[in-house]
JSON list of C-alpha atoms and ligand atoms in Angstrom, two decimals:
[
{"chain": "A", "resi": 1, "resn": "MET", "atom": "CA", "xyz": [10.84, -33.05, -4.80]},
{"chain": "A", "resi": 2, "resn": "THR", "atom": "CA", "xyz": [8.80, -30.43, -6.58]},
{"chain": "A", "resi": 3, "resn": "LEU", "atom": "CA", "xyz": [7.66, -31.56, -10.03]},
{"chain": "A", "resi": 4, "resn": "LEU", "atom": "CA", "xyz": [6.29, -29.42, -12.86]},
{"chain": "A", "resi": 5, "resn": "THR", "atom": "CA", "xyz": [4.31, -31.11, -15.63]},
{"chain": "A", "resi": 6, "resn": "VAL", "atom": "CA", "xyz": [3.08, -29.11, -18.63]},
{"chain": "A", "resi": 7, "resn": "TRP", "atom": "CA", "xyz": [0.54, -30.37, -21.14]},
{"chain": "A", "resi": 8, "resn": "ASP", "atom": "CA", "xyz": [-1.29, -28.86, -24.06]},
{"chain": "A", "resi": 9, "resn": "GLU", "atom": "CA", "xyz": [-4.75, -28.22, -22.64]},
{"chain": "A", "resi": 10, "resn": "ASN", "atom": "CA", "xyz": [-6.25, -30.38, -25.40]},
{"chain": "A", "resi": 11, "resn": "ASP", "atom": "CA", "xyz": [-3.94, -33.35, -24.90]},
{"chain": "A", "resi": 12, "resn": "ALA", "atom": "CA", "xyz": [-3.63, -34.85, -21.43]},
{"chain": "A", "resi": 13, "resn": "SER", "atom": "CA", "xyz": [-1.97, -38.00, -22.77]},
{"chain": "A", "resi": 14, "resn": "ALA", "atom": "CA", "xyz": [1.66, -36.92, -23.00]},
{"chain": "A", "resi": 15, "resn": "PRO", "atom": "CA", "xyz": [3.31, -33.99, -21.21]},
{"chain": "A", "resi": 16, "resn": "GLU", "atom": "CA", "xyz": [5.25, -31.44, -23.24]},
{"chain": "A", "resi": 17, "resn": "LEU", "atom": "CA", "xyz": [7.54, -30.85, -20.28]},
{"chain": "A", "resi": 18, "resn": "GLN", "atom": "CA", "xyz": [8.23, -32.55, -16.98]},
{"chain": "A", "resi": 19, "resn": "THR", "atom": "CA", "xyz": [10.93, -31.19, -14.71]},
{"chain": "A", "resi": 20, "resn": "ARG", "atom": "CA", "xyz": [12.22, -31.03, -11.14]},
{"chain": "A", "resi": 21, "resn": "ASP", "atom": "CA", "xyz": [14.58, -28.15, -11.92]},
{"chain": "A", "resi": 22, "resn": "ALA", "atom": "CA", "xyz": [13.60, -25.38, -9.51]},
{"chain": "A", "resi": 23, "resn": "GLN", "atom": "CA", "xyz": [14.89, -22.65, -11.81]},
{"chain": "A", "resi": 24, "resn": "VAL", "atom": "CA", "xyz": [12.91, -23.96, -14.78]},
{"chain": "A", "resi": 25, "resn": "ILE", "atom": "CA", "xyz": [9.82, -24.28, -12.57]},
{"chain": "A", "resi": 26, "resn": "THR", "atom": "CA", "xyz": [10.31, -20.70, -11.35]},
{"chain": "A", "resi": 27, "resn": "ASP", "atom": "CA", "xyz": [10.79, -19.42, -14.91]},
{"chain": "A", "resi": 28, "resn": "VAL", "atom": "CA", "xyz": [7.76, -21.22, -16.36]},
{"chain": "A", "resi": 29, "resn": "LEU", "atom": "CA", "xyz": [5.54, -20.04, -13.52]},
{"chain": "A", "resi": 30, "resn": "SER", "atom": "CA", "xyz": [6.79, -16.48, -13.79]},
{"chain": "A", "resi": 31, "resn": "THR", "atom": "CA", "xyz": [5.52, -16.36, -17.40]},
{"chain": "A", "resi": 32, "resn": "LEU", "atom": "CA", "xyz": [2.08, -16.99, -15.87]},
{"chain": "A", "resi": 33, "resn": "GLY", "atom": "CA", "xyz": [2.59, -14.29, -13.25]},
{"chain": "A", "resi": 34, "resn": "ALA", "atom": "CA", "xyz": [2.94, -16.92, -10.55]},
{"chain": "A", "resi": 35, "resn": "ARG", "atom": "CA", "xyz": [5.65, -16.74, -7.91]},
{"chain": "A", "resi": 36, "resn": "PHE", "atom": "CA", "xyz": [7.52, -19.85, -6.73]},
{"chain": "A", "resi": 37, "resn": "SER", "atom": "CA", "xyz": [10.20, -20.14, -4.10]},
{"chain": "A", "resi": 38, "resn": "ARG", "atom": "CA", "xyz": [11.54, -22.51, -1.49]},
{"chain": "A", "resi": 39, "resn": "TRP", "atom": "CA", "xyz": [11.96, -21.87, 2.21]},
{"chain": "A", "resi": 40, "resn": "GLU", "atom": "CA", "xyz": [14.30, -23.73, 4.52]},
{"chain": "A", "resi": 41, "resn": "LEU", "atom": "CA", "xyz": [12.19, -26.13, 6.59]},
{"chain": "A", "resi": 42, "resn": "LYS", "atom": "CA", "xyz": [11.93, -25.52, 10.34]},
{"chain": "A", "resi": 43, "resn": "GLU", "atom": "CA", "xyz": [11.43, -28.09, 13.10]},
{"chain": "A", "resi": 44, "resn": "LEU", "atom": "CA", "xyz": [7.78, -28.53, 14.03]},
{"chain": "A", "resi": 45, "resn": "SER", "atom": "CA", "xyz": [6.08, -30.79, 16.55]},
{"chain": "A", "resi": 46, "resn": "ALA", "atom": "CA", "xyz": [4.01, -33.79, 15.42]},
{"chain": "A", "resi": 47, "resn": "GLU", "atom": "CA", "xyz": [0.76, -31.82, 15.42]},
{"chain": "A", "resi": 48, "resn": "PRO", "atom": "CA", "xyz": [1.79, -28.18, 15.46]},
{"chain": "A", "resi": 49, "resn": "THR", "atom": "CA", "xyz": [-0.60, -25.43, 16.46]},
{"chain": "A", "resi": 50, "resn": "GLN", "atom": "CA", "xyz": [-1.20, -22.50, 14.16]},
{"chain": "A", "resi": 51, "resn": "GLU", "atom": "CA", "xyz": [0.84, -20.30, 16.51]},
{"chain": "A", "resi": 52, "resn": "GLU", "atom": "CA", "xyz": [3.79, -22.70, 16.38]},
{"chain": "A", "resi": 53, "resn": "VAL", "atom": "CA", "xyz": [3.83, -22.72, 12.57]},
{"chain": "A", "resi": 54, "resn": "LEU", "atom": "CA", "xyz": [3.43, -18.96, 12.26]},
{"chain": "A", "resi": 55, "resn": "SER", "atom": "CA", "xyz": [6.17, -18.42, 14.82]},
{"chain": "A", "resi": 56, "resn": "ALA", "atom": "CA", "xyz": [8.58, -20.83, 13.11]},
{"chain": "A", "resi": 57, "resn": "TYR", "atom": "CA", "xyz": [8.20, -19.02, 9.77]},
{"chain": "A", "resi": 58, "resn": "ARG", "atom": "CA", "xyz": [7.64, -15.51, 11.15]},
{"chain": "A", "resi": 59, "resn": "ASP", "atom": "CA", "xyz": [10.40, -13.82, 9.17]},
{"chain": "A", "resi": 60, "resn": "GLU", "atom": "CA", "xyz": [9.47, -15.47, 5.86]},
{"chain": "A", "resi": 61, "resn": "ILE", "atom": "CA", "xyz": [5.76, -14.78, 6.35]},
{"chain": "A", "resi": 62, "resn": "ASP", "atom": "CA", "xyz": [6.42, -11.16, 7.29]},
{"chain": "A", "resi": 63, "resn": "ALA", "atom": "CA", "xyz": [8.44, -10.73, 4.09]},
{"chain": "A", "resi": 64, "resn": "VAL", "atom": "CA", "xyz": [5.60, -12.10, 1.93]},
{"chain": "A", "resi": 65, "resn": "ASN", "atom": "CA", "xyz": [3.06, -9.92, 3.72]},
{"chain": "A", "resi": 66, "resn": "ALA", "atom": "CA", "xyz": [5.24, -6.86, 3.21]},
{"chain": "A", "resi": 67, "resn": "ALA", "atom": "CA", "xyz": [5.84, -7.61, -0.48]},
{"chain": "A", "resi": 68, "resn": "GLN", "atom": "CA", "xyz": [2.28, -8.61, -1.38]},
{"chain": "A", "resi": 69, "resn": "GLY", "atom": "CA", "xyz": [0.23, -6.59, 1.08]},
{"chain": "A", "resi": 70, "resn": "TYR", "atom": "CA", "xyz": [-1.44, -9.54, 2.77]},
{"chain": "A", "resi": 71, "resn": "THR", "atom": "CA", "xyz": [-3.25, -8.73, 5.97]},
{"chain": "A", "resi": 72, "resn": "LEU", "atom": "CA", "xyz": [-4.31, -12.18, 7.14]},
{"chain": "A", "resi": 73, "resn": "VAL", "atom": "CA", "xyz": [-2.55, -15.52, 7.39]},
{"chain": "A", "resi": 74, "resn": "ASP", "atom": "CA", "xyz": [-3.75, -18.81, 8.76]},
{"chain": "A", "resi": 75, "resn": "VAL", "atom": "CA", "xyz": [-2.62, -22.42, 8.96]},
{"chain": "A", "resi": 76, "resn": "VAL", "atom": "CA", "xyz": [-4.61, -25.36, 7.70]},
{"chain": "A", "resi": 77, "resn": "SER", "atom": "CA", "xyz": [-3.60, -28.91, 8.45]},
{"chain": "A", "resi": 78, "resn": "ILE", "atom": "CA", "xyz": [-4.83, -32.46, 8.24]},
{"chain": "A", "resi": 79, "resn": "VAL", "atom": "CA", "xyz": [-3.31, -35.55, 9.86]},
{"chain": "A", "resi": 80, "resn": "ASP", "atom": "CA", "xyz": [-3.90, -39.04, 8.49]},
{"chain": "A", "resi": 81, "resn": "ASP", "atom": "CA", "xyz": [-4.86, -41.12, 11.54]},
{"chain": "A", "resi": 82, "resn": "ASN", "atom": "CA", "xyz": [-6.79, -43.57, 9.36]},
{"chain": "A", "resi": 83, "resn": "SER", "atom": "CA", "xyz": [-10.01, -42.81, 11.25]},
{"chain": "A", "resi": 84, "resn": "PRO", "atom": "CA", "xyz": [-13.44, -42.59, 9.57]},
{"chain": "A", "resi": 85, "resn": "GLU", "atom": "CA", "xyz": [-13.46, -38.91, 10.54]},
{"chain": "A", "resi": 86, "resn": "TYR", "atom": "CA", "xyz": [-10.17, -38.35, 8.72]},
{"chain": "A", "resi": 87, "resn": "LEU", "atom": "CA", "xyz": [-11.38, -40.13, 5.58]},
{"chain": "A", "resi": 88, "resn": "GLU", "atom": "CA", "xyz": [-14.56, -38.07, 5.52]},
{"chain": "A", "resi": 89, "resn": "GLN", "atom": "CA", "xyz": [-12.70, -34.82, 6.18]},
{"chain": "A", "resi": 90, "resn": "ALA", "atom": "CA", "xyz": [-10.13, -35.70, 3.51]},
{"chain": "A", "resi": 91, "resn": "ALA", "atom": "CA", "xyz": [-12.74, -36.47, 0.85]},
{"chain": "A", "resi": 92, "resn": "THR", "atom": "CA", "xyz": [-14.65, -33.26, 1.59]},
{"chain": "A", "resi": 93, "resn": "ALA", "atom": "CA", "xyz": [-11.52, -31.11, 1.58]},
{"chain": "A", "resi": 94, "resn": "ARG", "atom": "CA", "xyz": [-10.24, -32.68, -1.64]},
{"chain": "A", "resi": 95, "resn": "GLN", "atom": "CA", "xyz": [-13.49, -32.10, -3.50]},
{"chain": "A", "resi": 96, "resn": "LYS", "atom": "CA", "xyz": [-13.69, -28.44, -2.53]},
{"chain": "A", "resi": 97, "resn": "PHE", "atom": "CA", "xyz": [-11.18, -27.10, -5.09]},
{"chain": "A", "resi": 98, "resn": "LEU", "atom": "CA", "xyz": [-10.79, -30.13, -7.37]},
{"chain": "A", "resi": 99, "resn": "SER", "atom": "CA", "xyz": [-12.83, -28.49, -10.14]},
{"chain": "A", "resi": 100, "resn": "GLU", "atom": "CA", "xyz": [-11.58, -25.61, -12.25]},
{"chain": "A", "resi": 101, "resn": "HIS", "atom": "CA", "xyz": [-12.14, -22.20, -10.66]},
{"chain": "A", "resi": 102, "resn": "ARG", "atom": "CA", "xyz": [-10.79, -18.70, -10.14]},
{"chain": "A", "resi": 103, "resn": "HIS", "atom": "CA", "xyz": [-10.48, -16.39, -7.17]},
{"chain": "A", "resi": 104, "resn": "ASP", "atom": "CA", "xyz": [-10.64, -12.62, -6.96]},
{"chain": "A", "resi": 105, "resn": "ASP", "atom": "CA", "xyz": [-7.51, -12.70, -4.80]},
{"chain": "A", "resi": 106, "resn": "ASP", "atom": "CA", "xyz": [-4.09, -14.25, -5.25]},
{"chain": "A", "resi": 107, "resn": "GLU", "atom": "CA", "xyz": [-3.79, -17.72, -3.78]},
{"chain": "A", "resi": 108, "resn": "ASP", "atom": "CA", "xyz": [-0.46, -18.00, -1.97]},
{"chain": "A", "resi": 109, "resn": "ARG", "atom": "CA", "xyz": [0.32, -21.24, -0.23]},
{"chain": "A", "resi": 110, "resn": "PHE", "atom": "CA", "xyz": [3.33, -22.41, 1.74]},
{"chain": "A", "resi": 111, "resn": "PHE", "atom": "CA", "xyz": [3.69, -26.11, 2.46]},
{"chain": "A", "resi": 112, "resn": "ALA", "atom": "CA", "xyz": [5.34, -26.53, 5.86]},
{"chain": "A", "resi": 113, "resn": "ARG", "atom": "CA", "xyz": [4.57, -30.25, 5.64]},
{"chain": "A", "resi": 114, "resn": "GLY", "atom": "CA", "xyz": [2.99, -32.53, 3.07]},
{"chain": "A", "resi": 115, "resn": "SER", "atom": "CA", "xyz": [2.19, -31.78, -0.53]},
{"chain": "A", "resi": 116, "resn": "GLY", "atom": "CA", "xyz": [-0.45, -30.81, -3.07]},
{"chain": "A", "resi": 117, "resn": "VAL", "atom": "CA", "xyz": [-0.79, -30.10, -6.78]},
{"chain": "A", "resi": 118, "resn": "PHE", "atom": "CA", "xyz": [-1.82, -26.76, -8.25]},
{"chain": "A", "resi": 119, "resn": "TYR", "atom": "CA", "xyz": [-2.94, -26.93, -11.88]},
{"chain": "A", "resi": 120, "resn": "LEU", "atom": "CA", "xyz": [-2.74, -23.57, -13.65]},
{"chain": "A", "resi": 121, "resn": "ARG", "atom": "CA", "xyz": [-4.48, -23.36, -17.01]},
{"chain": "A", "resi": 122, "resn": "ALA", "atom": "CA", "xyz": [-3.24, -20.48, -19.15]},
{"chain": "A", "resi": 123, "resn": "GLY", "atom": "CA", "xyz": [-2.05, -19.83, -22.69]},
{"chain": "A", "resi": 124, "resn": "GLY", "atom": "CA", "xyz": [-3.43, -23.12, -23.97]},
{"chain": "A", "resi": 125, "resn": "LYS", "atom": "CA", "xyz": [-1.41, -25.13, -21.44]},
{"chain": "A", "resi": 126, "resn": "VAL", "atom": "CA", "xyz": [-2.09, -26.92, -18.20]},
{"chain": "A", "resi": 127, "resn": "ASN", "atom": "CA", "xyz": [0.80, -26.47, -15.76]},
{"chain": "A", "resi": 128, "resn": "ALA", "atom": "CA", "xyz": [0.71, -28.90, -12.82]},
{"chain": "A", "resi": 129, "resn": "VAL", "atom": "CA", "xyz": [2.98, -27.98, -9.93]},
{"chain": "A", "resi": 130, "resn": "PHE", "atom": "CA", "xyz": [3.42, -30.84, -7.47]},
{"chain": "A", "resi": 131, "resn": "CYS", "atom": "CA", "xyz": [4.42, -28.85, -4.39]},
{"chain": "A", "resi": 132, "resn": "GLU", "atom": "CA", "xyz": [6.37, -30.39, -1.55]},
{"chain": "A", "resi": 133, "resn": "ALA", "atom": "CA", "xyz": [7.27, -29.27, 1.97]},
{"chain": "A", "resi": 134, "resn": "GLY", "atom": "CA", "xyz": [9.24, -26.04, 1.76]},
{"chain": "A", "resi": 135, "resn": "ASP", "atom": "CA", "xyz": [7.51, -24.73, -1.36]},
{"chain": "A", "resi": 136, "resn": "LEU", "atom": "CA", "xyz": [5.77, -21.38, -1.58]},
{"chain": "A", "resi": 137, "resn": "ILE", "atom": "CA", "xyz": [3.58, -20.87, -4.63]},
{"chain": "A", "resi": 138, "resn": "SER", "atom": "CA", "xyz": [1.24, -18.11, -5.68]},
{"chain": "A", "resi": 139, "resn": "VAL", "atom": "CA", "xyz": [-1.65, -18.47, -8.11]},
{"chain": "A", "resi": 140, "resn": "PRO", "atom": "CA", "xyz": [-2.40, -14.98, -9.42]},
{"chain": "A", "resi": 141, "resn": "ALA", "atom": "CA", "xyz": [-5.90, -13.58, -9.00]},
{"chain": "A", "resi": 142, "resn": "ASN", "atom": "CA", "xyz": [-8.31, -14.62, -11.77]},
{"chain": "A", "resi": 143, "resn": "THR", "atom": "CA", "xyz": [-6.01, -17.36, -13.05]},
{"chain": "A", "resi": 144, "resn": "THR", "atom": "CA", "xyz": [-7.99, -20.45, -13.99]},
{"chain": "A", "resi": 145, "resn": "HIS", "atom": "CA", "xyz": [-6.80, -23.33, -11.81]},
{"chain": "A", "resi": 146, "resn": "TRP", "atom": "CA", "xyz": [-7.66, -26.30, -9.66]},
{"chain": "A", "resi": 147, "resn": "PHE", "atom": "CA", "xyz": [-6.00, -28.03, -6.70]},
{"chain": "A", "resi": 148, "resn": "ASP", "atom": "CA", "xyz": [-5.63, -31.69, -5.78]},
{"chain": "A", "resi": 149, "resn": "MET", "atom": "CA", "xyz": [-4.43, -32.78, -2.34]},
{"chain": "A", "resi": 150, "resn": "GLY", "atom": "CA", "xyz": [-4.80, -36.49, -3.12]},
{"chain": "A", "resi": 151, "resn": "THR", "atom": "CA", "xyz": [-6.91, -39.22, -1.62]},
{"chain": "A", "resi": 152, "resn": "ARG", "atom": "CA", "xyz": [-4.82, -39.49, 1.56]},
{"chain": "A", "resi": 153, "resn": "PRO", "atom": "CA", "xyz": [-3.88, -35.86, 2.23]},
{"chain": "A", "resi": 154, "resn": "GLU", "atom": "CA", "xyz": [-1.51, -34.90, 5.01]},
{"chain": "A", "resi": 155, "resn": "TYR", "atom": "CA", "xyz": [-0.32, -31.34, 5.16]},
{"chain": "A", "resi": 156, "resn": "VAL", "atom": "CA", "xyz": [0.44, -28.30, 7.25]},
{"chain": "A", "resi": 157, "resn": "SER", "atom": "CA", "xyz": [0.19, -25.19, 5.13]},
{"chain": "A", "resi": 158, "resn": "VAL", "atom": "CA", "xyz": [0.08, -21.44, 5.48]},
{"chain": "A", "resi": 159, "resn": "ARG", "atom": "CA", "xyz": [-2.46, -19.38, 3.55]},
{"chain": "A", "resi": 160, "resn": "PHE", "atom": "CA", "xyz": [-2.33, -15.66, 2.88]},
{"chain": "A", "resi": 161, "resn": "PHE", "atom": "CA", "xyz": [-5.28, -13.30, 2.41]},
{"chain": "A", "resi": 162, "resn": "HIS", "atom": "CA", "xyz": [-5.91, -9.68, 1.54]},
{"chain": "A", "resi": 163, "resn": "ASP", "atom": "CA", "xyz": [-9.44, -9.85, 2.94]},
{"chain": "A", "resi": 164, "resn": "ASP", "atom": "CA", "xyz": [-12.04, -12.34, 4.12]},
{"chain": "A", "resi": 165, "resn": "ASP", "atom": "CA", "xyz": [-13.75, -12.84, 0.76]},
{"chain": "A", "resi": 166, "resn": "GLY", "atom": "CA", "xyz": [-10.93, -13.11, -1.76]},
{"chain": "A", "resi": 167, "resn": "TRP", "atom": "CA", "xyz": [-10.75, -16.85, -1.58]},
{"chain": "A", "resi": 168, "resn": "ILE", "atom": "CA", "xyz": [-14.24, -17.73, -2.67]},
{"chain": "A", "resi": 169, "resn": "GLY", "atom": "CA", "xyz": [-14.03, -20.07, -5.65]},
{"chain": "A", "resi": 170, "resn": "ASN", "atom": "CA", "xyz": [-15.72, -18.92, -8.84]},
{"chain": "A", "resi": 171, "resn": "PHE", "atom": "CA", "xyz": [-16.19, -22.24, -10.61]},
{"chain": "A", "resi": 172, "resn": "THR", "atom": "CA", "xyz": [-15.96, -22.28, -14.41]},
{"chain": "A", "resi": 173, "resn": "GLY", "atom": "CA", "xyz": [-18.15, -25.36, -14.88]},
{"chain": "A", "resi": 174, "resn": "SER", "atom": "CA", "xyz": [-15.44, -26.94, -17.03]},
{"chain": "A", "resi": 175, "resn": "GLU", "atom": "CA", "xyz": [-14.74, -30.64, -16.52]},
{"chain": "A", "resi": 176, "resn": "ILE", "atom": "CA", "xyz": [-11.16, -30.29, -17.78]},
{"chain": "A", "resi": 177, "resn": "ALA", "atom": "CA", "xyz": [-9.68, -31.22, -14.41]},
{"chain": "A", "resi": 178, "resn": "LYS", "atom": "CA", "xyz": [-10.95, -34.78, -14.80]},
{"chain": "A", "resi": 179, "resn": "ASP", "atom": "CA", "xyz": [-8.77, -35.30, -17.91]},
{"chain": "A", "resi": 180, "resn": "PHE", "atom": "CA", "xyz": [-5.38, -34.67, -16.31]},
{"chain": "A", "resi": 181, "resn": "ALA", "atom": "CA", "xyz": [-3.18, -36.78, -14.04]},
{"chain": "A", "resi": 182, "resn": "THR", "atom": "CA", "xyz": [-4.33, -36.60, -10.44]},
{"chain": "A", "resi": 183, "resn": "TYR", "atom": "CA", "xyz": [-2.26, -35.95, -7.33]},
{"chain": "A", "resi": 184, "resn": "ASP", "atom": "CA", "xyz": [-2.05, -39.69, -6.71]},
{"chain": "A", "resi": 185, "resn": "GLU", "atom": "CA", "xyz": [-0.81, -40.33, -10.26]},
{"chain": "A", "resi": 186, "resn": "LEU", "atom": "CA", "xyz": [1.73, -37.50, -10.15]},
{"chain": "A", "resi": 187, "resn": "ALA", "atom": "CA", "xyz": [2.92, -38.61, -6.70]},
{"chain": "A", "resi": 188, "resn": "SER", "atom": "CA", "xyz": [4.15, -41.86, -8.21]},
{"chain": "A", "resi": 189, "resn": "VAL", "atom": "CA", "xyz": [6.23, -39.84, -10.71]},
{"chain": "A", "resi": 190, "resn": "SER", "atom": "CA", "xyz": [7.35, -37.38, -8.07]},
{"chain": "A", "resi": 191, "resn": "ALA", "atom": "CA", "xyz": [8.61, -40.01, -5.62]},
{"chain": "B", "resi": 1, "resn": "FE2", "atom": "FE1", "xyz": [-8.10, -22.01, -5.75]}
]
């Protein structure tokens, strides 16, 4: 179940708030300009193609595109088959956005399967949203954030784009991400 953890950005030791209440999560994120909602999960095959996922959530995706003006969507997925290739792919993918960064475009993500944690740093707080299957979250453009998919990621997720370049990470150089609870640590709370 989705879990929001909020810390003071200077104190990663004890959260100021930790909640699974979807309305509270929605309200806290809205103060940051971030949208959060839940979609009813659809049946998908064991290793769904991009077309299958986009087709299953066509109506929901069309609504987001219409509201936010997105022109491109794609599906990214990773399956844990315990192979060396998986472990290498997982480590590379995890590292990519594990450090604090910003994008010129909004970062909308729908989790059709699996989970991941978005950490939004704003107003002196770090807001960690442990997203689960069915969650749609948006990180507003230029919001300082990082993302942790964990050491054994498994997910099927939909990404939304306004153009080809909006998703390039502009890294801040801050090491703050290392101070806060990781995906793996939050997963044990979230379970
Ligand atoms: Fe990002």
